[in-house]
Coordinates of C-alpha atoms and ligand atoms in Angstrom, one line a residue:
M22 CA -129.6 -164.1 126.7
S23 CA -131.9 -162.9 129.0
S24 CA -132.6 -159.0 129.4
S25 CA -131.7 -157.3 132.4
P26 CA -134.4 -156.3 134.8
D27 CA -133.8 -152.8 133.9
T28 CA -134.7 -153.6 130.0
I29 CA -137.4 -155.2 131.8
A30 CA -138.8 -152.9 133.1
R31 CA -138.8 -150.3 130.6
E32 CA -140.7 -152.9 128.6
V33 CA -143.4 -153.0 130.9
R34 CA -143.9 -149.4 131.3
R35 CA -144.6 -148.7 127.8
R36 CA -147.0 -151.6 127.3
R37 CA -150.7 -151.6 127.6
T38 CA -153.1 -154.3 127.4
F39 CA -156.6 -153.7 127.1
A40 CA -159.7 -155.5 125.6
I41 CA -163.4 -153.9 124.1
I42 CA -166.3 -154.5 125.4
S43 CA -169.0 -153.7 123.6
H44 CA -172.8 -155.5 122.5
P45 CA -172.5 -156.5 119.0
D46 CA -173.1 -153.8 116.0
A47 CA -171.6 -151.0 118.4
G48 CA -168.5 -150.7 116.0
K49 CA -165.9 -153.0 117.7
S50 CA -164.4 -154.3 114.5
T51 CA -164.7 -150.7 113.0
M52 CA -162.8 -149.1 115.9
T53 CA -160.1 -152.2 115.6
E54 CA -159.7 -151.2 112.3
A55 CA -159.5 -147.8 112.9
L56 CA -156.7 -148.3 115.8
A57 CA -154.8 -150.3 113.5
L58 CA -154.6 -147.1 111.0
H59 CA -153.5 -145.0 113.5
A60 CA -151.1 -147.0 114.7
R61 CA -149.6 -147.1 110.6
M62 CA -150.2 -151.1 111.0
I63 CA -152.8 -150.7 107.8
S64 CA -152.9 -147.9 105.2
E65 CA -156.3 -147.4 104.1
A66 CA -159.4 -149.1 106.5
G67 CA -162.5 -149.9 104.1
A68 CA -163.2 -153.8 104.9
V69 CA -166.0 -153.0 107.3
H70 CA -167.4 -149.9 105.4
G71 CA -168.0 -153.0 102.2
K72 CA -166.0 -151.2 100.0
S73 CA -165.0 -153.5 97.4
G74 CA -161.7 -154.1 96.1
R75 CA -159.7 -153.8 99.0
K76 CA -157.0 -155.6 100.7
A77 CA -158.4 -157.8 103.3
T78 CA -158.0 -155.9 107.1
V79 CA -157.8 -157.5 110.4
S80 CA -161.1 -156.5 110.9
D81 CA -162.4 -158.6 108.0
W82 CA -161.4 -162.2 110.0
M83 CA -163.3 -160.9 113.0
E84 CA -166.9 -160.9 110.9
M85 CA -166.3 -163.9 109.1
E86 CA -165.6 -165.3 112.6
K87 CA -169.3 -163.5 114.0
A88 CA -171.0 -165.0 110.7
R89 CA -169.6 -168.0 111.8
G90 CA -171.2 -168.2 114.8
I91 CA -168.8 -170.8 117.1
S92 CA -165.0 -170.9 117.2
V93 CA -164.6 -167.3 117.3
S94 CA -160.9 -167.0 118.1
S95 CA -160.0 -164.3 120.6
T96 CA -156.8 -163.5 119.8
A97 CA -154.6 -160.1 120.7
L98 CA -153.3 -157.8 118.2
Q99 CA -150.4 -155.9 119.0
F100 CA -148.9 -152.7 117.6
N101 CA -146.5 -150.3 118.0
Y102 CA -147.9 -146.2 119.3
T103 CA -145.5 -143.3 119.5
P104 CA -148.5 -140.6 120.7
T105 CA -148.5 -137.5 118.0
G106 CA -149.5 -133.8 118.6
L107 CA -152.2 -134.3 115.9
A108 CA -153.4 -137.3 114.7
N109 CA -151.8 -136.4 110.7
E110 CA -148.9 -135.5 112.5
D111 CA -145.8 -138.0 112.0
P112 CA -144.8 -139.6 115.0
G113 CA -141.2 -139.6 114.0
D114 CA -139.1 -142.1 115.4
E115 CA -137.0 -140.8 118.1
V116 CA -139.4 -141.6 120.8
E117 CA -139.5 -145.3 121.8
P118 CA -143.2 -146.5 121.0
N119 CA -145.4 -148.1 123.4
V120 CA -147.0 -151.4 122.7
I121 CA -150.4 -151.9 122.6
N122 CA -152.2 -155.0 123.1
L123 CA -155.6 -154.9 122.1
V124 CA -156.8 -158.4 123.4
D125 CA -160.0 -159.8 121.4
T126 CA -163.2 -160.6 123.1
P127 CA -165.6 -162.8 121.1
G128 CA -168.1 -160.3 118.7
H129 CA -171.5 -162.2 119.6
A130 CA -174.8 -161.3 121.0
D131 CA -174.1 -165.0 123.0
F132 CA -171.6 -165.2 126.0
S133 CA -169.2 -168.2 127.1
E134 CA -167.0 -168.3 129.7
D135 CA -163.9 -167.1 127.2
T136 CA -165.6 -164.0 126.9
Y137 CA -164.3 -163.4 130.5
R138 CA -161.6 -165.2 131.2
V139 CA -160.3 -163.2 128.2
L140 CA -161.1 -160.1 130.7
T141 CA -159.0 -162.0 133.3
A142 CA -155.7 -161.2 130.7
V143 CA -155.7 -157.3 130.3
D144 CA -155.7 -154.3 132.4
A145 CA -158.2 -152.0 131.2
A146 CA -161.6 -152.0 129.1
V147 CA -162.7 -150.4 126.5
M148 CA -166.6 -150.1 127.0
L149 CA -167.6 -149.0 123.5
I150 CA -171.5 -147.7 123.5
D151 CA -173.5 -147.1 120.1
A152 CA -174.6 -142.8 120.7
A153 CA -178.2 -143.9 119.7
K154 CA -178.8 -147.4 121.8
G155 CA -176.5 -146.4 125.1
L156 CA -176.3 -149.0 127.1
E157 CA -177.3 -152.4 126.0
P158 CA -177.4 -156.2 127.4
Q159 CA -174.0 -157.3 126.6
T160 CA -172.0 -153.8 127.0
L161 CA -174.1 -154.2 131.1
K162 CA -172.8 -157.4 131.4
L163 CA -169.6 -157.4 130.7
F164 CA -169.2 -154.4 132.6
Q165 CA -169.9 -156.0 135.4
V166 CA -167.1 -158.8 135.0
C167 CA -164.5 -155.6 135.2
R168 CA -165.8 -154.5 138.2
H169 CA -165.7 -157.8 139.6
R170 CA -161.9 -157.9 138.5
G171 CA -161.4 -154.1 139.2
I172 CA -160.7 -153.6 135.8
P173 CA -160.6 -149.8 135.0
V174 CA -162.5 -148.9 132.2
I175 CA -162.6 -146.3 129.5
T176 CA -165.9 -145.2 128.0
V177 CA -166.3 -144.7 124.2
V178 CA -169.2 -143.3 122.8
N179 CA -168.8 -144.1 119.3
K180 CA -171.3 -143.3 116.0
W181 CA -171.5 -139.9 117.2
D182 CA -171.7 -138.9 113.1
R183 CA -175.2 -140.3 113.3
P184 CA -178.1 -139.1 115.7
G185 CA -178.4 -140.3 118.8
Q186 CA -178.6 -139.0 122.7
T187 CA -177.1 -135.9 124.6
P188 CA -173.9 -136.7 126.2
L189 CA -175.7 -135.7 129.4
E190 CA -178.6 -138.1 128.8
L191 CA -175.8 -140.8 128.0
I192 CA -173.8 -139.5 131.3
D193 CA -176.8 -139.7 133.4
E194 CA -177.6 -143.5 132.2
I195 CA -173.8 -144.7 132.8
S196 CA -174.3 -143.2 136.4
E197 CA -177.6 -144.4 137.1
R198 CA -177.6 -148.1 135.5
I199 CA -174.0 -148.8 136.4
G200 CA -172.9 -146.4 138.8
L201 CA -170.0 -145.6 137.6
T202 CA -169.1 -141.7 137.1
P203 CA -168.1 -141.4 133.6
T204 CA -165.4 -138.5 133.4
P205 CA -165.3 -136.9 130.3
L206 CA -161.6 -136.0 128.7
Y207 CA -163.7 -134.3 125.5
V208 CA -167.0 -133.2 125.3
P209 CA -167.8 -133.5 121.6
V210 CA -168.6 -130.1 119.0
G211 CA -171.8 -130.6 117.1
I212 CA -174.5 -132.5 118.6
A213 CA -175.0 -136.4 117.4
G214 CA -175.1 -136.6 113.9
D215 CA -173.2 -133.5 113.8
F216 CA -169.7 -134.2 114.9
R217 CA -167.2 -131.5 113.8
G218 CA -164.3 -131.9 116.4
L219 CA -163.3 -132.3 120.6
Y220 CA -163.6 -129.6 123.3
D221 CA -160.1 -131.2 125.0
R222 CA -161.7 -130.2 128.4
R223 CA -158.0 -130.3 130.2
S224 CA -156.2 -128.2 127.6
G225 CA -159.5 -125.5 126.5
S226 CA -158.4 -125.9 122.8
Y227 CA -160.7 -127.3 120.0
V228 CA -159.6 -130.5 117.9
K229 CA -161.1 -129.8 115.1
F230 CA -161.5 -132.9 112.2
S231 CA -161.9 -132.9 108.6
R232 CA -163.5 -136.2 106.7
T233 CA -161.5 -138.5 104.2
A234 CA -163.1 -140.2 101.7
G235 CA -164.8 -143.0 102.8
G236 CA -163.1 -142.7 106.1
A237 CA -160.4 -144.6 105.1
K238 CA -157.9 -142.4 106.1
I239 CA -156.5 -141.1 109.2
A240 CA -159.1 -137.8 109.8
P241 CA -156.7 -134.5 109.3
E242 CA -156.7 -132.8 112.8
E243 CA -156.4 -129.1 113.3
L244 CA -156.2 -127.7 116.6
L245 CA -157.6 -124.1 117.5
D246 CA -157.9 -121.9 120.0
A247 CA -160.8 -121.1 122.2
Q248 CA -161.2 -117.9 120.5
Q249 CA -161.1 -119.5 116.9
A250 CA -162.7 -122.3 117.8
A251 CA -165.6 -119.9 119.1
Q252 CA -165.3 -117.6 115.8
I253 CA -165.7 -121.1 113.4
E254 CA -168.3 -123.2 115.3
G255 CA -170.2 -120.6 117.0
D256 CA -173.6 -122.2 119.1
A257 CA -171.8 -125.5 119.1
W258 CA -168.8 -124.6 120.5
T259 CA -170.8 -122.6 123.3
A260 CA -172.9 -125.2 124.2
A261 CA -169.6 -127.5 124.3
V262 CA -168.1 -125.4 126.7
E263 CA -171.1 -124.7 128.6
E264 CA -171.3 -128.6 129.3
S265 CA -167.5 -129.2 130.2
E266 CA -168.5 -126.5 133.2
L267 CA -171.8 -128.1 134.1
L268 CA -169.4 -131.3 134.3
S269 CA -166.9 -129.8 136.4
E270 CA -169.2 -128.4 139.2
M271 CA -171.0 -132.2 139.4
G272 CA -167.6 -132.7 139.6
Q273 CA -167.1 -135.0 136.9
D274 CA -163.2 -134.4 136.1
H275 CA -160.8 -136.6 135.3
D276 CA -159.0 -138.2 138.5
E277 CA -156.4 -140.7 138.0
E278 CA -157.2 -142.3 141.8
L279 CA -161.1 -142.6 141.1
F280 CA -160.2 -144.0 137.9
L281 CA -157.8 -146.9 139.1
A282 CA -160.2 -147.8 141.6
G283 CA -162.8 -148.1 138.9
A284 CA -165.1 -145.2 140.7
T285 CA -165.3 -143.4 137.3
S286 CA -164.3 -143.8 133.5
P287 CA -162.8 -141.1 131.1
M288 CA -165.2 -140.7 128.3
I289 CA -164.6 -139.9 124.9
F290 CA -166.7 -139.9 121.7
T291 CA -165.6 -141.1 118.6
S292 CA -166.8 -142.0 115.0
A293 CA -164.4 -145.1 114.3
M294 CA -166.2 -145.1 110.9
L295 CA -164.2 -141.4 110.1
N296 CA -161.4 -142.1 112.5
F297 CA -162.6 -139.0 114.5
G298 CA -161.4 -139.1 118.3
V299 CA -159.7 -142.0 117.5
R300 CA -156.0 -140.5 118.2
Q301 CA -157.7 -139.2 121.7
L302 CA -158.7 -143.0 122.3
L303 CA -155.3 -144.6 121.6
E304 CA -153.7 -141.1 123.9
A305 CA -156.2 -141.7 126.7
L306 CA -154.7 -145.4 127.0
V307 CA -151.4 -144.7 127.0
E308 CA -151.6 -141.6 129.7
L309 CA -154.6 -142.9 132.1
A310 CA -154.7 -146.7 131.6
P311 CA -152.5 -148.7 133.8
A312 CA -148.9 -150.6 132.5
P313 CA -149.2 -154.3 133.6
A314 CA -148.6 -155.0 137.3
P315 CA -147.5 -157.4 139.7
R316 CA -150.1 -160.2 140.4
D317 CA -150.7 -162.0 143.3
D318 CA -149.7 -165.8 144.0
V319 CA -151.9 -168.1 145.5
D320 CA -151.0 -167.4 148.3
G321 CA -151.2 -163.4 148.6
K322 CA -147.3 -163.0 147.3
P323 CA -146.6 -161.1 144.7
R324 CA -145.2 -161.8 141.2
E325 CA -142.8 -158.2 140.4
V326 CA -143.2 -157.7 136.4
T327 CA -139.3 -158.2 136.5
D328 CA -138.7 -161.2 138.4
P329 CA -138.4 -164.4 136.1
F330 CA -140.4 -165.6 133.3
S331 CA -144.2 -166.0 134.7
A332 CA -147.5 -166.8 133.1
V333 CA -151.4 -167.3 133.0
V334 CA -153.4 -169.5 130.2
F335 CA -156.7 -167.6 130.2
K336 CA -157.9 -169.7 126.8
V337 CA -157.6 -172.7 125.2
Q338 CA -158.8 -173.1 121.8
A339 CA -159.0 -176.2 118.9
G340 CA -158.5 -175.1 115.9
M341 CA -161.4 -175.1 113.9
D342 CA -160.0 -174.0 111.0
A343 CA -158.9 -176.9 108.5
S344 CA -155.4 -175.4 107.8
H345 CA -154.7 -175.0 111.7
R346 CA -156.0 -178.2 113.5
D347 CA -154.1 -178.1 116.4
R348 CA -154.7 -176.6 120.1
L349 CA -153.8 -173.6 121.5
A350 CA -152.9 -172.6 124.7
Y351 CA -153.2 -168.0 125.2
M352 CA -151.0 -167.2 128.1
R353 CA -150.4 -163.6 129.0
I354 CA -147.3 -162.8 130.7
V355 CA -147.1 -162.1 134.0
S356 CA -143.5 -161.8 134.5
G357 CA -139.6 -161.8 132.6
E358 CA -139.4 -162.0 129.4
F359 CA -140.3 -164.6 127.4
E360 CA -137.8 -166.1 125.0
R361 CA -139.1 -168.8 122.5
G362 CA -137.9 -171.6 123.1
M363 CA -137.2 -171.7 126.8
V364 CA -138.4 -174.8 128.5
V365 CA -140.8 -173.9 131.8
T366 CA -142.3 -175.2 134.3
H367 CA -146.3 -176.0 134.6
A368 CA -147.1 -175.5 138.1
Q369 CA -150.4 -177.6 138.1
T370 CA -148.8 -181.0 136.9
G371 CA -144.8 -179.8 137.7
R372 CA -143.6 -181.1 134.2
P373 CA -141.1 -179.3 131.9
F374 CA -142.8 -177.6 128.9
A375 CA -140.9 -176.8 126.0
T376 CA -141.8 -173.5 123.7
K377 CA -140.3 -174.1 120.6
Y378 CA -143.8 -173.3 118.8
A379 CA -144.9 -169.7 120.4
Q380 CA -147.2 -167.8 117.9
A381 CA -148.9 -164.5 117.8
V382 CA -152.4 -165.0 116.2
F383 CA -154.7 -162.4 115.5
G384 CA -157.6 -164.5 113.1
R385 CA -156.2 -166.0 110.2
D386 CA -152.9 -164.8 110.2
R387 CA -149.9 -166.3 112.7
S388 CA -146.5 -165.0 113.5
T389 CA -143.7 -166.8 115.4
V390 CA -143.0 -164.8 118.9
D391 CA -139.6 -164.4 119.7
T392 CA -139.5 -162.9 123.3
A393 CA -142.3 -161.2 124.4
Y394 CA -142.4 -159.2 127.9
P395 CA -145.4 -159.0 130.4
G396 CA -148.5 -157.9 129.0
D397 CA -148.3 -159.7 125.9
V398 CA -150.3 -162.4 124.9
V399 CA -148.6 -165.9 123.2
G400 CA -149.9 -168.6 121.7
L401 CA -148.6 -172.2 122.4
V402 CA -149.2 -174.8 119.7
N403 CA -150.3 -178.4 120.6
A404 CA -150.2 -177.2 124.2
T405 CA -152.5 -180.5 125.1
A406 CA -151.4 -180.5 129.0
L407 CA -152.5 -176.9 129.6
A408 CA -155.8 -175.7 130.3
P409 CA -157.3 -172.4 131.7
G410 CA -156.3 -170.8 134.4
D411 CA -152.5 -172.7 134.7
T412 CA -149.3 -171.2 135.4
L413 CA -146.2 -171.7 133.4
Y414 CA -143.0 -170.0 135.1
D415 CA -139.4 -170.6 135.1
D416 CA -137.6 -171.0 138.5
P417 CA -138.5 -169.5 140.7
A418 CA -141.9 -171.2 141.4
V419 CA -144.9 -169.6 141.4
E420 CA -148.9 -170.7 141.1
F421 CA -150.9 -168.2 140.5
P422 CA -154.5 -168.6 141.6
P423 CA -157.4 -170.3 139.3
I424 CA -159.9 -168.4 137.4
G425 CA -162.5 -169.6 138.8
S426 CA -165.5 -170.7 136.5
F427 CA -168.6 -168.6 136.6
A428 CA -172.1 -169.2 137.6
P429 CA -173.8 -171.5 134.9
E430 CA -176.9 -170.0 133.6
H431 CA -177.9 -173.1 131.1
F432 CA -177.9 -176.6 131.6
A433 CA -178.2 -179.7 129.3
T434 CA -178.3 -183.4 129.3
L435 CA -175.6 -184.6 126.4
R436 CA -175.4 -188.3 125.1
A437 CA -174.4 -190.0 122.3
R438 CA -176.9 -190.9 119.4
S439 CA -175.3 -194.8 119.5
A440 CA -174.6 -196.5 122.3
G441 CA -171.6 -198.0 120.8
K442 CA -169.9 -194.8 120.6
Y443 CA -170.0 -194.4 124.2
K444 CA -166.2 -194.5 124.8
Q445 CA -165.1 -192.3 122.3
F446 CA -167.9 -189.9 123.9
R447 CA -166.7 -190.0 127.2
K448 CA -163.2 -188.9 126.0
A449 CA -163.8 -186.0 123.5
M450 CA -166.2 -185.1 127.1
D451 CA -162.8 -184.7 128.8
Q452 CA -161.2 -183.0 126.0
L453 CA -163.2 -180.8 125.7
E454 CA -164.1 -180.2 129.5
S455 CA -160.2 -179.9 130.1
E456 CA -159.9 -177.6 127.2
G457 CA -162.6 -175.1 129.4
V458 CA -165.7 -175.3 127.0
V459 CA -168.7 -176.0 129.4
Q460 CA -168.6 -177.2 133.0
V461 CA -169.8 -181.0 133.0
L462 CA -171.8 -182.2 136.5
R463 CA -172.4 -185.7 137.4
N464 CA -174.6 -187.3 140.1
D465 CA -175.1 -190.9 140.3
T466 CA -179.0 -191.1 139.8
R467 CA -178.0 -190.1 136.4
G468 CA -174.8 -191.7 135.6
D469 CA -172.1 -191.1 133.1
A470 CA -173.5 -192.1 129.8
S471 CA -175.5 -188.3 130.1
P472 CA -173.8 -186.2 131.7
V473 CA -175.3 -182.3 132.5
L474 CA -173.6 -179.6 131.3
A475 CA -173.4 -176.7 132.6
A476 CA -172.6 -172.9 130.8
V477 CA -172.7 -169.5 130.9
G478 CA -173.9 -169.3 127.4
P479 CA -175.8 -171.7 125.3
M480 CA -173.6 -171.2 121.9
Q481 CA -171.1 -173.3 124.3
F482 CA -172.6 -176.1 124.1
E483 CA -173.3 -175.6 120.1
V484 CA -169.5 -175.6 120.2
V485 CA -170.0 -179.1 121.9
T486 CA -172.0 -181.1 119.6
A487 CA -170.2 -179.5 116.4
R488 CA -166.8 -180.3 117.6
M489 CA -168.3 -184.0 118.9
L490 CA -168.9 -184.2 115.6
A491 CA -165.9 -182.9 113.7
E492 CA -163.3 -184.2 115.4
F493 CA -164.0 -187.1 117.2
T494 CA -167.4 -188.5 114.8
V495 CA -169.5 -189.1 117.7
E496 CA -173.2 -188.2 117.2
T497 CA -175.0 -186.5 119.9
E498 CA -178.6 -185.4 121.4
L499 CA -178.9 -182.6 123.8
E500 CA -181.7 -182.0 126.0
P501 CA -182.0 -179.0 128.1
L502 CA -183.0 -178.8 131.6
G503 CA -185.6 -176.7 133.4
Y504 CA -183.1 -175.3 135.4
S505 CA -182.0 -171.9 135.0
L506 CA -179.6 -171.2 138.1
A507 CA -177.0 -172.5 140.3
R508 CA -175.9 -172.6 144.3
R509 CA -172.8 -173.5 145.5
T510 CA -173.4 -176.4 148.9
D511 CA -172.0 -179.3 150.5
D512 CA -172.4 -182.9 152.1
A513 CA -174.3 -182.2 154.7
S514 CA -177.3 -180.2 152.5
S515 CA -177.3 -182.5 150.0
P516 CA -179.6 -184.9 150.8
E517 CA -182.3 -182.5 151.9
L518 CA -181.7 -180.2 149.2
D519 CA -182.1 -183.4 146.8
R520 CA -185.5 -184.2 148.9
Q521 CA -186.8 -181.0 147.2
R522 CA -189.0 -180.5 144.2
G523 CA -187.3 -178.6 141.4
V524 CA -183.8 -179.2 143.0
E525 CA -180.9 -181.4 141.7
V526 CA -177.9 -181.6 143.5
F527 CA -175.0 -182.8 141.1
T528 CA -170.6 -182.5 141.2
R529 CA -168.6 -181.1 139.0
T530 CA -165.2 -182.2 138.3
D531 CA -163.0 -179.6 140.3
G532 CA -165.4 -181.3 143.3
A533 CA -167.5 -178.5 143.5
R534 CA -171.3 -179.6 145.2
L535 CA -173.3 -177.7 142.9
A536 CA -177.4 -177.2 143.2
L537 CA -179.4 -176.5 140.4
F538 CA -183.0 -174.7 140.7
S539 CA -185.8 -174.1 138.7
D540 CA -185.9 -170.7 139.1
K541 CA -185.1 -168.2 141.6
W542 CA -188.6 -168.6 143.4
R543 CA -188.0 -171.7 144.3
L544 CA -184.5 -170.8 145.7
Q545 CA -186.1 -168.2 147.7
F546 CA -188.5 -170.5 149.2
I547 CA -186.2 -173.1 150.0
E548 CA -183.7 -170.7 151.4
K549 CA -186.3 -169.2 153.9
E550 CA -187.8 -173.4 154.4
H551 CA -184.4 -174.3 155.5
P552 CA -182.6 -171.3 156.7
D553 CA -179.4 -173.9 158.1
L554 CA -178.6 -175.0 154.3
T555 CA -175.3 -174.0 152.7
L556 CA -176.0 -172.5 149.6
E557 CA -174.2 -170.0 148.7
P558 CA -173.6 -167.7 145.4
L559 CA -170.9 -168.8 142.6
V560 CA -169.2 -166.2 140.7
A561 CA -171.5 -164.5 138.8
A562 CA -171.8 -162.8 135.5
A563 CA -174.5 -159.8 136.1
D564 CA -174.3 -160.5 140.1
Ligands
GDP15 P1 -169.2 -155.0 116.1 O1 -170.1 -155.6 115.7 O2 -169.1 -153.9 117.4 O3 -167.7 -155.8 115.2 O4 -169.5 -153.4 114.5 P2 -168.7 -153.5 113.4 O5 -167.8 -152.7 113.8 O6 -169.4 -154.6 112.8 O7 -170.1 -152.0 113.3 C1 -171.6 -152.5 112.7 C2 -172.3 -151.4 111.9 O8 -172.5 -150.4 112.6 C3 -171.7 -151.5 110.7 O9 -172.2 -151.2 109.7 C4 -170.0 -150.0 110.6 O10 -170.2 -149.9 109.9 C5 -171.6 -149.4 111.6 N1 -170.0 -148.4 112.4 C6 -169.7 -148.6 113.2 N2 -168.5 -147.7 113.5 C7 -169.7 -146.7 113.2 C8 -169.3 -145.3 113.3 O11 -168.5 -144.6 113.9 N3 -170.5 -144.7 112.4 C9 -171.5 -144.9 111.8 N4 -172.2 -144.7 111.1 N5 -171.5 -146.1 111.9 C10 -170.5 -147.1 112.1

């Protein structure tokens, strides 16, 4: 029996789906664990703090995945959270909790298209930065994707318990380098390295933190008024209040409309390790981040969240874990109620799709999902027909626009080491391509025995060669090509482009014509000499 639109609307209102974007080592695993601690999912943090003898916690798995390099499984952690007045206060169970979906982005220095696809499944992002390091390359790239997709961003300055830059330096850096105006919700009391508490800019009160042993437990908070705060903290308090006034003078107060439009970013200071500021982050998500919203279909018509079930597949992953050798497709629910076992339609093939094996996956842990709502992420086991960007629905029919491939920046040819393996090699190539592991380019000159692989990050190549060997027993040889950028072109422009030095034209499996260039100077030169040629930029990560 499915639920009424009212029930679905209520479920949607209490949901928040977000991802953390950060450079490696900024503290994403530690923060994930701190969030789980505050949501009372775990009773103690510590796995990533290197304390021995503690029960393995959620982020342990992320660490292992990272160390292994490939097959970082993008998954979602779902937890209930009820906003409380103070972190150490019991939320009680009178109020219906919020449901938070934290969708994991792969946590390594390299990029892959997967990272970008994950960001199509969230309604908000938390940009986590290290107080000492400020903006780092991966944060910048991921932020560009958020901007491109219009995802609102909450900025978290982490590791405030360690020496770092001043709040104003960090704010300036973010404004200047990415054109996003931070609007701190709190100003830290105490400089970086001497984190005492947070000045709540909206209420004017002071949240004072206390440390717990090893930062393993929720840090107790005390709520004090301005007078008490001034007495206890002296100059540190005065400095925080002055900083806040300065920010207000510059117009850097939170504004809902500007935040949702992606112009400003509420900012919070935290220490994930000490569990300081974590409640404030959760509350900002609940209070400020948008709940799941209608999504436009291919014709621009919105599918309302209370319409019958629909979902978009945003990632397909072959289980590299020996005990789970299967293929999982992750879908983000767009509308309606999902009930395990329902037979839905796969829009791309028009075929029915049975959802008997629906799972929530976080790292090693898998559990059966019986019901889910818009904003939730569900893994479908052995979903061989599904590819990233595909739509699943219950009548009436709907098809969402494709996710789109991102501009590749790395190119290499791949061939089977032994000619006898050619058939398997082709089969494997088709399979990996349909999963969206890598883009495949072909042209007549090169033939089919050594197609050109195109990727956003070189790690995608490693995944291809590793899986060719592990799953298809094909040993391959990868040879990097001297191209570094691609442009979309057409039939009319291809012959002229092919005549140019340092350029080669290919057809991608989706039919797109791509011209590859050795470098941007070559491209600029050709654009100048032949202004009539079609050379359009692809959706780029860092345009
Ligand atoms: P990730 O790569 O972004 O997942 O980062 P981790 O969570 O693994 O953290 C990287 C390192 O920074 C680890 O040694 C953490 O213990 C440490 N770390 C994370 N958060 C904090 C923090 O708030 N303060 C301090 N001092 N260290 C932190």
